[in-house]
Coordinates of N, CA and C and ligand atoms in Angstrom, one line a residue:
M1 N 38.4 -27.9 -5.9 CA 38.4 -29.1 -5.0 C 37.0 -29.4 -4.6
N2 N 36.6 -30.7 -4.9 CA 35.2 -31.1 -4.5 C 35.3 -31.9 -3.2
I3 N 34.4 -31.6 -2.2 CA 34.4 -32.4 -1.0 C 33.1 -33.0 -0.8
N4 N 33.1 -34.4 -0.8 CA 31.8 -35.1 -0.7 C 31.8 -35.9 0.6
I5 N 30.8 -35.6 1.4 CA 30.8 -36.1 2.8 C 29.5 -37.0 3.0
Y6 N 29.7 -38.2 3.5 CA 28.6 -39.1 3.6 C 28.6 -39.6 5.1
K7 N 27.4 -40.0 5.5 CA 27.2 -40.3 6.9 C 28.1 -41.4 7.4
T8 N 28.1 -42.5 6.6 CA 28.8 -43.7 7.0 C 29.8 -44.1 5.9
K9 N 30.8 -45.0 6.3 CA 31.7 -45.5 5.2 C 31.0 -46.4 4.2
E10 N 29.9 -47.0 4.7 CA 29.1 -47.9 3.8 C 28.5 -47.0 2.7
E11 N 27.8 -45.9 3.1 CA 27.2 -45.0 2.2 C 28.2 -44.4 1.2
L12 N 29.4 -44.1 1.8 CA 30.4 -43.5 1.0 C 30.9 -44.5 -0.1
S13 N 31.1 -45.7 0.3 CA 31.6 -46.7 -0.6 C 30.6 -46.9 -1.7
D14 N 29.3 -46.9 -1.4 CA 28.2 -47.1 -2.4 C 28.2 -45.9 -3.4
K15 N 28.3 -44.7 -2.9 CA 28.3 -43.5 -3.8 C 29.5 -43.4 -4.6
L16 N 30.7 -43.8 -4.0 CA 31.9 -43.7 -4.8 C 32.0 -44.8 -5.8
S17 N 31.5 -46.0 -5.5 CA 31.5 -47.0 -6.5 C 30.5 -46.6 -7.7
K18 N 29.4 -46.0 -7.4 CA 28.5 -45.5 -8.4 C 29.2 -44.5 -9.3
Y19 N 29.9 -43.6 -8.7 CA 30.6 -42.5 -9.4 C 31.7 -43.2 -10.4
I20 N 32.4 -44.1 -9.9 CA 33.4 -44.8 -10.7 C 32.8 -45.5 -11.9
I21 N 31.7 -46.2 -11.6 CA 31.0 -47.0 -12.7 C 30.4 -46.0 -13.7
N22 N 29.9 -44.9 -13.3 CA 29.3 -43.9 -14.2 C 30.3 -43.1 -15.0
N23 N 31.6 -43.0 -14.5 CA 32.5 -42.1 -15.1 C 33.9 -42.7 -15.5
H24 N 34.2 -43.9 -15.0 CA 35.5 -44.5 -15.3 C 35.5 -46.0 -15.7
L25 N 34.4 -46.5 -16.1 CA 34.3 -47.9 -16.3 C 35.3 -48.5 -17.3
N26 N 35.7 -47.8 -18.3 CA 36.6 -48.3 -19.3 C 37.9 -47.5 -19.3
N27 N 38.3 -47.0 -18.2 CA 39.4 -46.1 -18.1 C 40.6 -46.8 -17.3
S28 N 41.7 -46.0 -17.2 CA 42.8 -46.5 -16.4 C 42.6 -46.0 -15.0
I29 N 42.7 -46.9 -14.0 CA 42.4 -46.6 -12.6 C 43.5 -47.1 -11.8
A30 N 44.2 -46.3 -11.0 CA 45.2 -46.7 -10.0 C 44.6 -46.8 -8.6
L31 N 44.7 -48.0 -8.0 CA 44.1 -48.3 -6.7 C 45.1 -48.2 -5.6
S32 N 44.7 -47.7 -4.4 CA 45.5 -47.8 -3.2 C 45.2 -49.0 -2.4
G33 N 46.1 -49.3 -1.4 CA 45.8 -50.4 -0.5 C 45.4 -49.9 0.8
G34 N 45.8 -50.6 1.9 CA 45.3 -50.3 3.2 C 43.9 -50.8 3.4
S35 N 43.3 -50.4 4.5 CA 42.0 -51.0 4.9 C 40.8 -50.2 4.3
T36 N 40.9 -48.9 4.1 CA 39.8 -48.1 3.6 C 39.1 -48.6 2.4
P37 N 39.9 -49.0 1.3 CA 39.2 -49.3 0.1 C 38.5 -50.7 0.0
L38 N 38.6 -51.5 1.1 CA 38.0 -52.8 1.0 C 36.5 -52.7 0.7
L39 N 35.8 -51.9 1.4 CA 34.3 -51.7 1.2 C 34.1 -51.3 -0.2
L40 N 34.9 -50.4 -0.8 CA 34.7 -49.9 -2.1 C 34.9 -51.1 -3.1
F41 N 35.9 -51.9 -2.9 CA 36.2 -53.0 -3.8 C 35.0 -54.0 -3.8
K42 N 34.5 -54.2 -2.6 CA 33.3 -55.2 -2.5 C 32.1 -54.6 -3.2
N43 N 31.9 -53.3 -3.0 CA 30.8 -52.6 -3.6 C 30.8 -52.7 -5.2
L44 N 32.0 -52.4 -5.7 CA 32.2 -52.4 -7.1 C 32.0 -53.8 -7.7
N45 N 32.6 -54.8 -6.9 CA 32.4 -56.2 -7.3 C 31.0 -56.6 -7.4
K46 N 30.2 -56.2 -6.4 CA 28.8 -56.6 -6.4 C 28.0 -55.9 -7.5
K47 N 28.3 -54.6 -7.7 CA 27.5 -53.9 -8.7 C 27.9 -54.3 -10.2
L48 N 29.1 -54.9 -10.3 CA 29.6 -55.2 -11.7 C 29.4 -56.7 -12.0
A49 N 28.9 -57.5 -11.0 CA 28.9 -58.9 -11.1 C 28.3 -59.4 -12.4
K50 N 27.2 -58.8 -12.9 CA 26.5 -59.3 -14.1 C 26.9 -58.5 -15.3
H51 N 28.0 -57.7 -15.2 CA 28.3 -56.9 -16.3 C 29.0 -57.7 -17.4
K52 N 28.9 -57.2 -18.7 CA 29.6 -57.8 -19.8 C 31.1 -57.4 -19.6
E53 N 32.0 -58.0 -20.5 CA 33.4 -57.8 -20.3 C 33.7 -56.3 -20.4
L54 N 34.6 -55.9 -19.5 CA 35.0 -54.4 -19.4 C 36.4 -54.2 -19.8
N55 N 36.7 -53.0 -20.3 CA 38.1 -52.7 -20.7 C 38.8 -51.8 -19.6
T56 N 38.3 -51.9 -18.4 CA 39.0 -51.1 -17.3 C 40.4 -51.6 -17.2
K57 N 41.3 -50.7 -17.0 CA 42.8 -51.0 -16.8 C 43.1 -50.7 -15.3
F58 N 43.4 -51.7 -14.6 CA 43.7 -51.5 -13.2 C 45.2 -51.5 -12.9
Y59 N 45.7 -50.5 -12.2 CA 47.0 -50.3 -11.8 C 47.0 -50.1 -10.2
W60 N 48.3 -50.1 -9.7 CA 48.3 -49.9 -8.2 C 49.1 -48.6 -7.9
V61 N 48.6 -47.9 -6.9 CA 49.3 -46.6 -6.5 C 50.6 -47.0 -5.8
D62 N 50.5 -48.1 -5.1 CA 51.7 -48.6 -4.4 C 51.5 -50.1 -4.1
E63 N 52.7 -50.7 -3.7 CA 52.6 -52.1 -3.4 C 53.7 -52.4 -2.4
R64 N 53.4 -53.2 -1.4 CA 54.4 -53.6 -0.4 C 55.3 -54.6 -1.1
C65 N 56.6 -54.7 -0.8 CA 57.5 -55.6 -1.4 C 57.4 -57.0 -0.7
V66 N 56.3 -57.6 -1.0 CA 55.9 -58.9 -0.5 C 55.4 -59.8 -1.6
S67 N 55.2 -61.0 -1.3 CA 54.6 -61.9 -2.3 C 53.1 -61.6 -2.6
P68 N 52.6 -61.8 -3.8 CA 51.2 -61.5 -4.1 C 50.2 -62.3 -3.3
D69 N 50.7 -63.4 -2.6 CA 49.7 -64.1 -1.8 C 49.9 -63.8 -0.3
S70 N 50.7 -62.8 0.0 CA 50.9 -62.3 1.4 C 49.6 -61.5 1.8
N71 N 49.2 -61.6 3.0 CA 48.1 -60.8 3.5 C 48.4 -59.3 3.5
D72 N 49.7 -59.0 3.3 CA 50.1 -57.6 3.3 C 50.0 -57.0 1.8
S73 N 49.7 -57.9 0.9 CA 49.8 -57.5 -0.5 C 48.5 -56.7 -0.9
N74 N 48.7 -55.5 -1.5 CA 47.6 -54.7 -2.0 C 46.9 -55.3 -3.1
Y75 N 47.8 -56.0 -3.9 CA 47.2 -56.8 -5.1 C 46.2 -57.9 -4.6
K76 N 46.7 -58.6 -3.6 CA 45.8 -59.7 -3.0 C 44.5 -59.2 -2.6
M77 N 44.4 -58.0 -2.0 CA 43.2 -57.5 -1.5 C 42.2 -57.2 -2.7
V78 N 42.8 -56.6 -3.7 CA 42.0 -56.3 -4.9 C 41.6 -57.6 -5.6
K79 N 42.5 -58.5 -5.8 CA 42.2 -59.8 -6.4 C 41.0 -60.5 -5.7
E80 N 41.1 -60.5 -4.4 CA 40.1 -61.3 -3.7 C 38.7 -60.6 -3.5
N81 N 38.7 -59.3 -3.7 CA 37.5 -58.5 -3.4 C 36.9 -57.8 -4.6
L82 N 37.7 -57.5 -5.6 CA 37.2 -56.8 -6.8 C 37.4 -57.6 -8.1
L83 N 38.4 -58.4 -8.2 CA 38.7 -59.1 -9.5 C 38.2 -60.5 -9.4
T84 N 37.1 -60.8 -8.8 CA 36.7 -62.2 -8.6 C 35.8 -62.6 -9.8
N85 N 35.3 -61.6 -10.5 CA 34.5 -62.0 -11.8 C 35.5 -62.1 -12.9
D86 N 35.0 -62.7 -14.0 CA 35.9 -62.7 -15.2 C 35.6 -61.6 -16.2
I87 N 35.1 -60.5 -15.7 CA 34.7 -59.4 -16.6 C 35.8 -58.5 -16.9
F88 N 37.0 -58.6 -16.2 CA 38.1 -57.8 -16.5 C 39.2 -58.6 -17.3
K89 N 39.8 -58.1 -18.3 CA 40.8 -58.8 -19.1 C 42.1 -58.9 -18.3
S90 N 42.7 -60.1 -18.3 CA 43.9 -60.2 -17.6 C 45.0 -59.3 -18.0
E91 N 45.0 -59.0 -19.4 CA 46.1 -58.1 -19.9 C 45.9 -56.6 -19.4
N92 N 44.7 -56.4 -18.8 CA 44.5 -55.0 -18.3 C 44.7 -54.9 -16.8
I93 N 45.3 -55.9 -16.2 CA 45.6 -55.9 -14.7 C 47.1 -55.7 -14.6
F94 N 47.5 -54.5 -14.3 CA 49.0 -54.2 -14.2 C 49.5 -54.2 -12.8
R95 N 49.8 -55.4 -12.4 CA 50.2 -55.6 -11.0 C 51.7 -55.2 -10.8
I96 N 51.9 -54.5 -9.6 CA 53.3 -54.3 -9.2 C 53.8 -55.6 -8.6
K97 N 54.9 -56.1 -9.1 CA 55.4 -57.4 -8.6 C 56.2 -57.2 -7.3
G98 N 55.5 -57.2 -6.2 CA 56.2 -57.0 -4.9 C 57.2 -58.0 -4.5
E99 N 57.1 -59.2 -5.2 CA 58.0 -60.3 -4.9 C 59.4 -60.1 -5.6
N100 N 59.4 -59.2 -6.6 CA 60.7 -59.0 -7.3 C 61.6 -58.1 -6.6
D101 N 62.9 -58.1 -7.0 CA 63.9 -57.1 -6.5 C 63.4 -55.7 -6.7
P102 N 63.3 -54.9 -5.7 CA 62.7 -53.5 -5.8 C 63.4 -52.7 -6.9
Q103 N 64.7 -52.8 -6.9 CA 65.4 -52.0 -7.9 C 65.0 -52.3 -9.3
K104 N 64.8 -53.6 -9.6 CA 64.4 -54.1 -10.9 C 62.9 -53.8 -11.2
E105 N 62.1 -53.9 -10.1 CA 60.6 -53.7 -10.3 C 60.2 -52.3 -10.6
V106 N 61.0 -51.3 -10.0 CA 60.6 -49.9 -10.3 C 60.8 -49.6 -11.7
I107 N 61.9 -50.2 -12.3 CA 62.2 -50.0 -13.7 C 61.1 -50.7 -14.6
S108 N 60.8 -51.9 -14.2 CA 59.8 -52.7 -14.9 C 58.4 -52.1 -14.9
Y109 N 58.0 -51.6 -13.7 CA 56.7 -51.1 -13.6 C 56.6 -49.7 -14.2
N110 N 57.7 -48.9 -14.1 CA 57.7 -47.6 -14.8 C 57.6 -47.8 -16.3
N111 N 58.2 -48.9 -16.9 CA 58.1 -49.2 -18.3 C 56.7 -49.6 -18.7
K112 N 56.1 -50.4 -17.8 CA 54.7 -50.8 -18.0 C 53.8 -49.5 -18.1
L113 N 54.0 -48.6 -17.2 CA 53.2 -47.3 -17.3 C 53.4 -46.6 -18.5
M114 N 54.7 -46.4 -18.9 CA 55.1 -45.6 -20.1 C 54.5 -46.3 -21.3
N115 N 54.4 -47.6 -21.3 CA 54.0 -48.3 -22.6 C 52.5 -48.6 -22.6
S116 N 51.8 -48.3 -21.5 CA 50.3 -48.6 -21.5 C 49.4 -47.4 -21.3
L117 N 50.0 -46.3 -21.0 CA 49.2 -45.1 -20.7 C 49.7 -44.0 -21.6
P118 N 48.8 -43.0 -21.9 CA 49.2 -41.8 -22.6 C 50.2 -41.0 -21.7
L119 N 51.0 -40.2 -22.4 CA 52.0 -39.4 -21.7 C 51.8 -38.0 -21.8
K120 N 52.1 -37.2 -20.8 CA 52.0 -35.7 -20.9 C 53.3 -35.3 -20.1
D121 N 54.1 -34.5 -20.8 CA 55.4 -34.1 -20.3 C 56.3 -35.3 -20.0
N122 N 56.0 -36.3 -20.9 CA 56.8 -37.6 -20.8 C 56.5 -38.3 -19.4
I123 N 55.4 -38.0 -18.8 CA 55.0 -38.7 -17.6 C 53.6 -39.3 -17.8
P124 N 53.5 -40.6 -17.4 CA 52.2 -41.3 -17.6 C 51.0 -40.5 -17.1
V125 N 49.9 -40.7 -17.8 CA 48.6 -40.0 -17.4 C 47.5 -41.0 -17.1
F126 N 47.2 -41.1 -15.8 CA 46.1 -42.0 -15.5 C 44.7 -41.2 -15.6
D127 N 43.7 -42.0 -15.9 CA 42.3 -41.3 -16.0 C 41.9 -41.0 -14.5
L128 N 42.2 -42.0 -13.6 CA 41.8 -41.8 -12.2 C 42.8 -42.5 -11.3
I129 N 43.1 -41.7 -10.2 CA 43.9 -42.3 -9.1 C 43.2 -42.1 -7.8
I130 N 43.0 -43.3 -7.2 CA 42.2 -43.2 -5.9 C 43.3 -43.4 -4.8
L131 N 43.4 -42.4 -3.9 CA 44.4 -42.3 -2.8 C 43.7 -42.5 -1.5
G132 N 44.5 -43.2 -0.6 CA 44.1 -43.1 0.8 C 45.0 -42.1 1.5
L133 N 44.8 -42.0 2.8 CA 45.6 -41.0 3.6 C 45.9 -41.6 5.0
G134 N 47.1 -41.5 5.3 CA 47.5 -42.0 6.7 C 47.3 -40.9 7.7
D135 N 47.2 -41.3 9.0 CA 47.0 -40.2 10.0 C 48.2 -39.4 10.2
D136 N 49.3 -39.8 9.6 CA 50.6 -39.0 9.6 C 50.6 -38.1 8.3
G137 N 49.6 -38.2 7.5 CA 49.5 -37.4 6.3 C 50.2 -38.0 5.1
H138 N 50.6 -39.3 5.2 CA 51.2 -39.9 4.0 C 50.1 -40.3 3.1
T139 N 50.5 -40.4 1.8 CA 49.6 -41.0 0.8 C 50.4 -41.8 -0.2
A140 N 49.8 -42.7 -0.9 CA 50.6 -43.7 -1.6 C 51.5 -44.3 -0.6
S141 N 52.8 -44.5 -1.0 CA 53.8 -44.8 0.0 C 54.8 -43.7 0.1
L142 N 54.3 -42.5 0.0 CA 55.1 -41.2 0.2 C 54.9 -40.8 1.7
F143 N 55.9 -41.1 2.5 CA 55.9 -40.9 3.9 C 56.6 -39.6 4.3
P144 N 56.2 -38.9 5.3 CA 56.8 -37.6 5.7 C 58.3 -37.7 5.9
H145 N 58.8 -38.8 6.4 CA 60.3 -38.8 6.8 C 61.2 -38.8 5.6
E146 N 60.7 -39.1 4.4 CA 61.6 -39.2 3.2 C 61.0 -38.5 2.0
F147 N 59.8 -37.9 2.2 CA 59.1 -37.4 1.1 C 59.8 -36.3 0.3
L148 N 60.5 -35.4 0.9 CA 61.1 -34.3 0.2 C 62.1 -34.8 -0.8
K149 N 62.8 -35.9 -0.6 CA 63.8 -36.3 -1.6 C 63.2 -36.9 -2.8
F150 N 61.9 -37.2 -2.7 CA 61.2 -37.8 -3.9 C 60.5 -36.7 -4.8
R151 N 60.5 -35.5 -4.4 CA 59.6 -34.5 -5.0 C 59.9 -34.3 -6.5
D152 N 61.1 -34.5 -6.9 CA 61.5 -34.2 -8.3 C 61.5 -35.4 -9.1
I153 N 61.1 -36.6 -8.5 CA 61.2 -37.8 -9.3 C 59.9 -38.0 -10.2
N154 N 60.1 -38.2 -11.5 CA 59.0 -38.4 -12.4 C 58.5 -39.9 -12.4
E155 N 59.4 -40.8 -12.0 CA 59.1 -42.2 -12.2 C 58.5 -42.8 -10.9
V156 N 58.3 -44.1 -11.0 CA 57.9 -45.0 -9.9 C 59.1 -45.1 -9.0
L157 N 58.9 -45.2 -7.7 CA 60.1 -45.1 -6.8 C 60.0 -46.2 -5.7
I158 N 61.1 -46.3 -5.0 CA 61.2 -47.3 -3.8 C 61.1 -46.5 -2.6
A159 N 60.1 -46.8 -1.7 CA 59.9 -46.0 -0.5 C 60.1 -47.0 0.7
T160 N 60.2 -46.4 1.9 CA 60.4 -47.3 3.1 C 59.5 -46.9 4.2
H161 N 58.7 -47.8 4.7 CA 57.8 -47.5 5.7 C 58.5 -47.0 7.0
P162 N 58.1 -45.9 7.6 CA 58.9 -45.3 8.7 C 59.1 -46.1 9.9
T163 N 58.2 -47.0 10.2 CA 58.4 -47.8 11.5 C 58.8 -49.2 11.2
S164 N 58.1 -49.8 10.2 CA 58.5 -51.2 9.9 C 59.7 -51.4 9.1
G165 N 60.1 -50.3 8.3 CA 61.2 -50.4 7.4 C 60.9 -51.2 6.2
Q166 N 59.6 -51.6 6.0 CA 59.2 -52.4 4.9 C 59.4 -51.6 3.6
K167 N 60.0 -52.2 2.6 CA 60.2 -51.5 1.3 C 58.8 -51.6 0.5
R168 N 58.6 -50.5 -0.2 CA 57.4 -50.4 -1.0 C 57.7 -49.8 -2.4
I169 N 56.9 -50.2 -3.4 CA 57.0 -49.5 -4.7 C 55.9 -48.6 -4.8
S170 N 56.1 -47.3 -5.2 CA 55.1 -46.3 -5.2 C 55.1 -45.4 -6.4
L171 N 53.9 -45.0 -6.8 CA 53.9 -43.8 -7.7 C 54.5 -42.6 -7.1
S172 N 55.1 -41.8 -7.8 CA 55.6 -40.5 -7.3 C 54.6 -39.4 -7.3
E173 N 54.9 -38.4 -6.6 CA 54.0 -37.2 -6.6 C 53.7 -36.7 -8.0
K174 N 54.8 -36.7 -8.8 CA 54.7 -36.1 -10.1 C 53.7 -36.9 -11.0
I175 N 53.8 -38.3 -10.8 CA 52.9 -39.1 -11.6 C 51.4 -38.9 -11.1
I176 N 51.3 -38.8 -9.8 CA 49.9 -38.6 -9.3 C 49.3 -37.3 -9.8
N177 N 50.2 -36.3 -9.7 CA 49.7 -34.9 -10.1 C 49.5 -34.8 -11.6
N178 N 49.9 -35.8 -12.4 CA 49.7 -35.8 -13.8 C 48.4 -36.4 -14.3
A179 N 47.7 -37.0 -13.3 CA 46.4 -37.7 -13.6 C 45.3 -36.7 -14.0
K180 N 44.4 -37.3 -14.8 CA 43.2 -36.4 -15.1 C 42.3 -36.2 -13.9
E181 N 42.2 -37.2 -13.0 CA 41.4 -37.0 -11.8 C 42.0 -37.8 -10.7
V182 N 42.0 -37.1 -9.5 CA 42.5 -37.8 -8.3 C 41.4 -37.7 -7.2
I183 N 41.2 -38.8 -6.5 CA 40.2 -38.8 -5.5 C 40.9 -39.3 -4.2
F184 N 40.7 -38.5 -3.1 CA 41.1 -39.0 -1.8 C 39.9 -39.7 -1.2
H185 N 40.1 -41.0 -0.8 CA 39.0 -41.8 -0.2 C 39.4 -42.0 1.3
V186 N 38.8 -41.3 2.2 CA 39.3 -41.3 3.6 C 38.1 -41.5 4.6
T187 N 38.2 -42.4 5.5 CA 37.2 -42.6 6.5 C 37.8 -42.8 7.9
G188 N 36.9 -42.5 8.9 CA 37.4 -42.8 10.3 C 37.9 -41.5 11.0
S189 N 37.5 -41.5 12.3 CA 37.9 -40.3 13.1 C 39.4 -40.2 13.3
G190 N 40.1 -41.2 13.1 CA 41.6 -41.1 13.2 C 42.2 -40.2 12.2
K191 N 41.5 -39.9 11.1 CA 42.0 -39.1 10.0 C 41.5 -37.6 10.1
K192 N 40.6 -37.3 11.1 CA 39.9 -36.1 11.0 C 40.8 -34.9 11.1
Y193 N 41.9 -35.0 11.9 CA 42.7 -33.8 12.1 C 43.6 -33.6 10.8
V194 N 44.1 -34.7 10.3 CA 45.0 -34.5 9.1 C 44.2 -34.1 7.9
V195 N 43.0 -34.5 7.8 CA 42.1 -34.1 6.7 C 41.8 -32.6 6.8
E196 N 41.5 -32.1 8.0 CA 41.2 -30.7 8.1 C 42.4 -29.8 7.9
E197 N 43.6 -30.3 8.4 CA 44.8 -29.5 8.2 C 45.2 -29.4 6.7
I198 N 45.0 -30.5 6.0 CA 45.4 -30.5 4.6 C 44.4 -29.6 3.8
I199 N 43.1 -29.9 4.0 CA 42.2 -29.1 3.2 C 42.2 -27.6 3.5
N200 N 42.3 -27.3 4.8 CA 42.4 -25.9 5.2 C 43.8 -25.3 5.2
Q201 N 44.8 -26.1 4.8 CA 46.2 -25.7 4.8 C 46.6 -24.9 6.1
K202 N 46.5 -25.7 7.2 CA 46.8 -25.1 8.5 C 47.6 -26.1 9.3
G203 N 48.0 -25.7 10.5 CA 48.8 -26.6 11.4 C 50.0 -27.2 10.7
S204 N 50.1 -28.5 10.7 CA 51.4 -29.1 10.2 C 51.3 -29.6 8.8
Y205 N 50.3 -29.0 8.0 CA 50.0 -29.5 6.7 C 51.2 -29.5 5.8
K206 N 52.2 -28.6 6.0 CA 53.4 -28.6 5.1 C 54.2 -29.8 5.2
S207 N 54.0 -30.6 6.3 CA 54.9 -31.8 6.6 C 54.1 -33.0 6.1
Y208 N 52.9 -32.8 5.5 CA 52.1 -34.0 5.1 C 52.3 -34.2 3.5
P209 N 52.7 -35.3 3.1 CA 52.8 -35.5 1.6 C 51.4 -35.3 1.0
G210 N 50.3 -35.7 1.7 CA 49.0 -35.5 1.1 C 48.7 -34.0 0.7
S211 N 49.4 -33.1 1.3 CA 49.2 -31.7 1.0 C 49.7 -31.3 -0.4
Y212 N 50.6 -32.2 -1.0 CA 51.2 -31.8 -2.2 C 50.5 -32.5 -3.4
I213 N 49.4 -33.1 -3.1 CA 48.6 -33.7 -4.2 C 47.7 -32.6 -4.8
N214 N 48.2 -32.0 -5.9 CA 47.4 -30.9 -6.5 C 47.5 -31.2 -8.0
P215 N 46.6 -32.0 -8.6 CA 46.8 -32.4 -10.0 C 46.7 -31.2 -10.9
K216 N 47.5 -31.2 -11.9 CA 47.6 -30.1 -12.9 C 46.2 -29.9 -13.5
S217 N 45.4 -31.0 -13.6 CA 44.0 -30.9 -14.1 C 43.1 -30.2 -13.2
S218 N 43.6 -29.9 -12.0 CA 42.7 -29.3 -10.9 C 41.6 -30.2 -10.5
N219 N 41.5 -31.4 -11.0 CA 40.4 -32.3 -10.7 C 40.7 -33.2 -9.6
L220 N 40.5 -32.6 -8.4 CA 40.8 -33.3 -7.1 C 39.6 -33.3 -6.3
S221 N 39.2 -34.5 -5.8 CA 38.0 -34.6 -5.0 C 38.3 -35.4 -3.7
W222 N 37.6 -35.1 -2.6 CA 37.6 -35.8 -1.4 C 36.3 -36.6 -1.2
Y223 N 36.4 -37.8 -0.9 CA 35.2 -38.6 -0.5 C 35.4 -39.1 1.0
L224 N 34.6 -38.5 1.9 CA 34.8 -38.6 3.3 C 33.6 -39.1 4.0
D225 N 33.7 -39.9 5.1 CA 32.6 -40.1 5.9 C 32.6 -39.1 7.0
F226 N 31.5 -39.0 7.8 CA 31.3 -38.0 8.8 C 32.4 -38.0 9.8
D227 N 32.9 -39.2 10.1 CA 34.0 -39.2 11.1 C 35.3 -38.6 10.6
A228 N 35.6 -38.8 9.4 CA 36.9 -38.2 8.8 C 36.7 -36.7 8.6
A229 N 35.4 -36.3 8.4 CA 35.1 -34.9 8.0 C 34.7 -34.1 9.2
E230 N 34.8 -34.7 10.4 CA 34.2 -34.0 11.6 C 34.8 -32.6 11.8
M231 N 36.1 -32.4 11.7 CA 36.7 -31.1 11.9 C 36.4 -30.1 10.9
L232 N 36.0 -30.6 9.7 CA 35.6 -29.6 8.6 C 34.3 -29.0 8.9
T233 N 33.4 -29.8 9.6 CA 32.0 -29.4 9.7 C 31.8 -28.7 11.1
K234 N 32.9 -28.5 11.8 CA 32.7 -27.8 13.2 C 32.4 -26.3 13.0
Ligands
6PG1 C1 49.0 -48.7 1.5 C2 48.2 -47.5 0.9 C3 48.4 -46.4 1.9 C4 47.0 -46.2 2.5 C5 47.1 -45.4 3.8 C6 45.8 -45.4 4.5 O1 49.6 -49.4 0.7 O2 48.8 -48.9 2.7 O3 48.5 -47.2 -0.3 O4 48.8 -45.1 1.3 O5 46.1 -45.6 1.6 O6 48.1 -45.9 4.6 O7 45.6 -46.7 5.0 P1 44.2 -47.1 5.7 O8 43.2 -47.1 4.6 O9 44.5 -48.5 6.2 O10 43.9 -46.1 6.8

């Protein structure tokens, strides 16, 4: 496990975008939503603005069951902050259709993964999955209250947000752990306790879905700012 700590979220986004450009520019990348990755998307967009056409394949770690033009849409955030140049081919943007019936979309999206990615143990293999982390230890849309029932699922699944009840389409733990590389991108002091408990396997870590992200490739990295890493450095 590699742990990379940077003073600010701005420096973190700069370094992580450089890592992605140097190592994953023409690979399959699954992106998370939430607020953390916004700076990363903007950084990537700026650095790639003058690039020639790329073969990067973009997927989503999860998506809220909302319209793609909803401010809640993870796709919308990527479209508006990363996919503004015409350097990515439209056929390489694999959007989860949050507007569709969830029962149908999980089947449809799982088929997209099976047909566009290599398989290992009949489970899709991403080159890179970038995960966020909630202060309750959730990652993707794998939330503590229902996580255990999903642990044996190989496919894409329907999750439910614990407080809003919002339906979400999410990669499963098994798909995430089948990736060649997984990165946790976490910033802010609100995450410092859950980060420390997961990395040091202490406290309530067993109740955190983030604790079960252990890719078979062993290629797991954390990209943290000082605030999120504060308890690690005490
Ligand atoms: C989502 C994300 C989710 C996110 C965490 C952290 O759809 O919201 O996939 O797993 O990464 O909730 O969110 P923040 O970056 O906003 O703290």
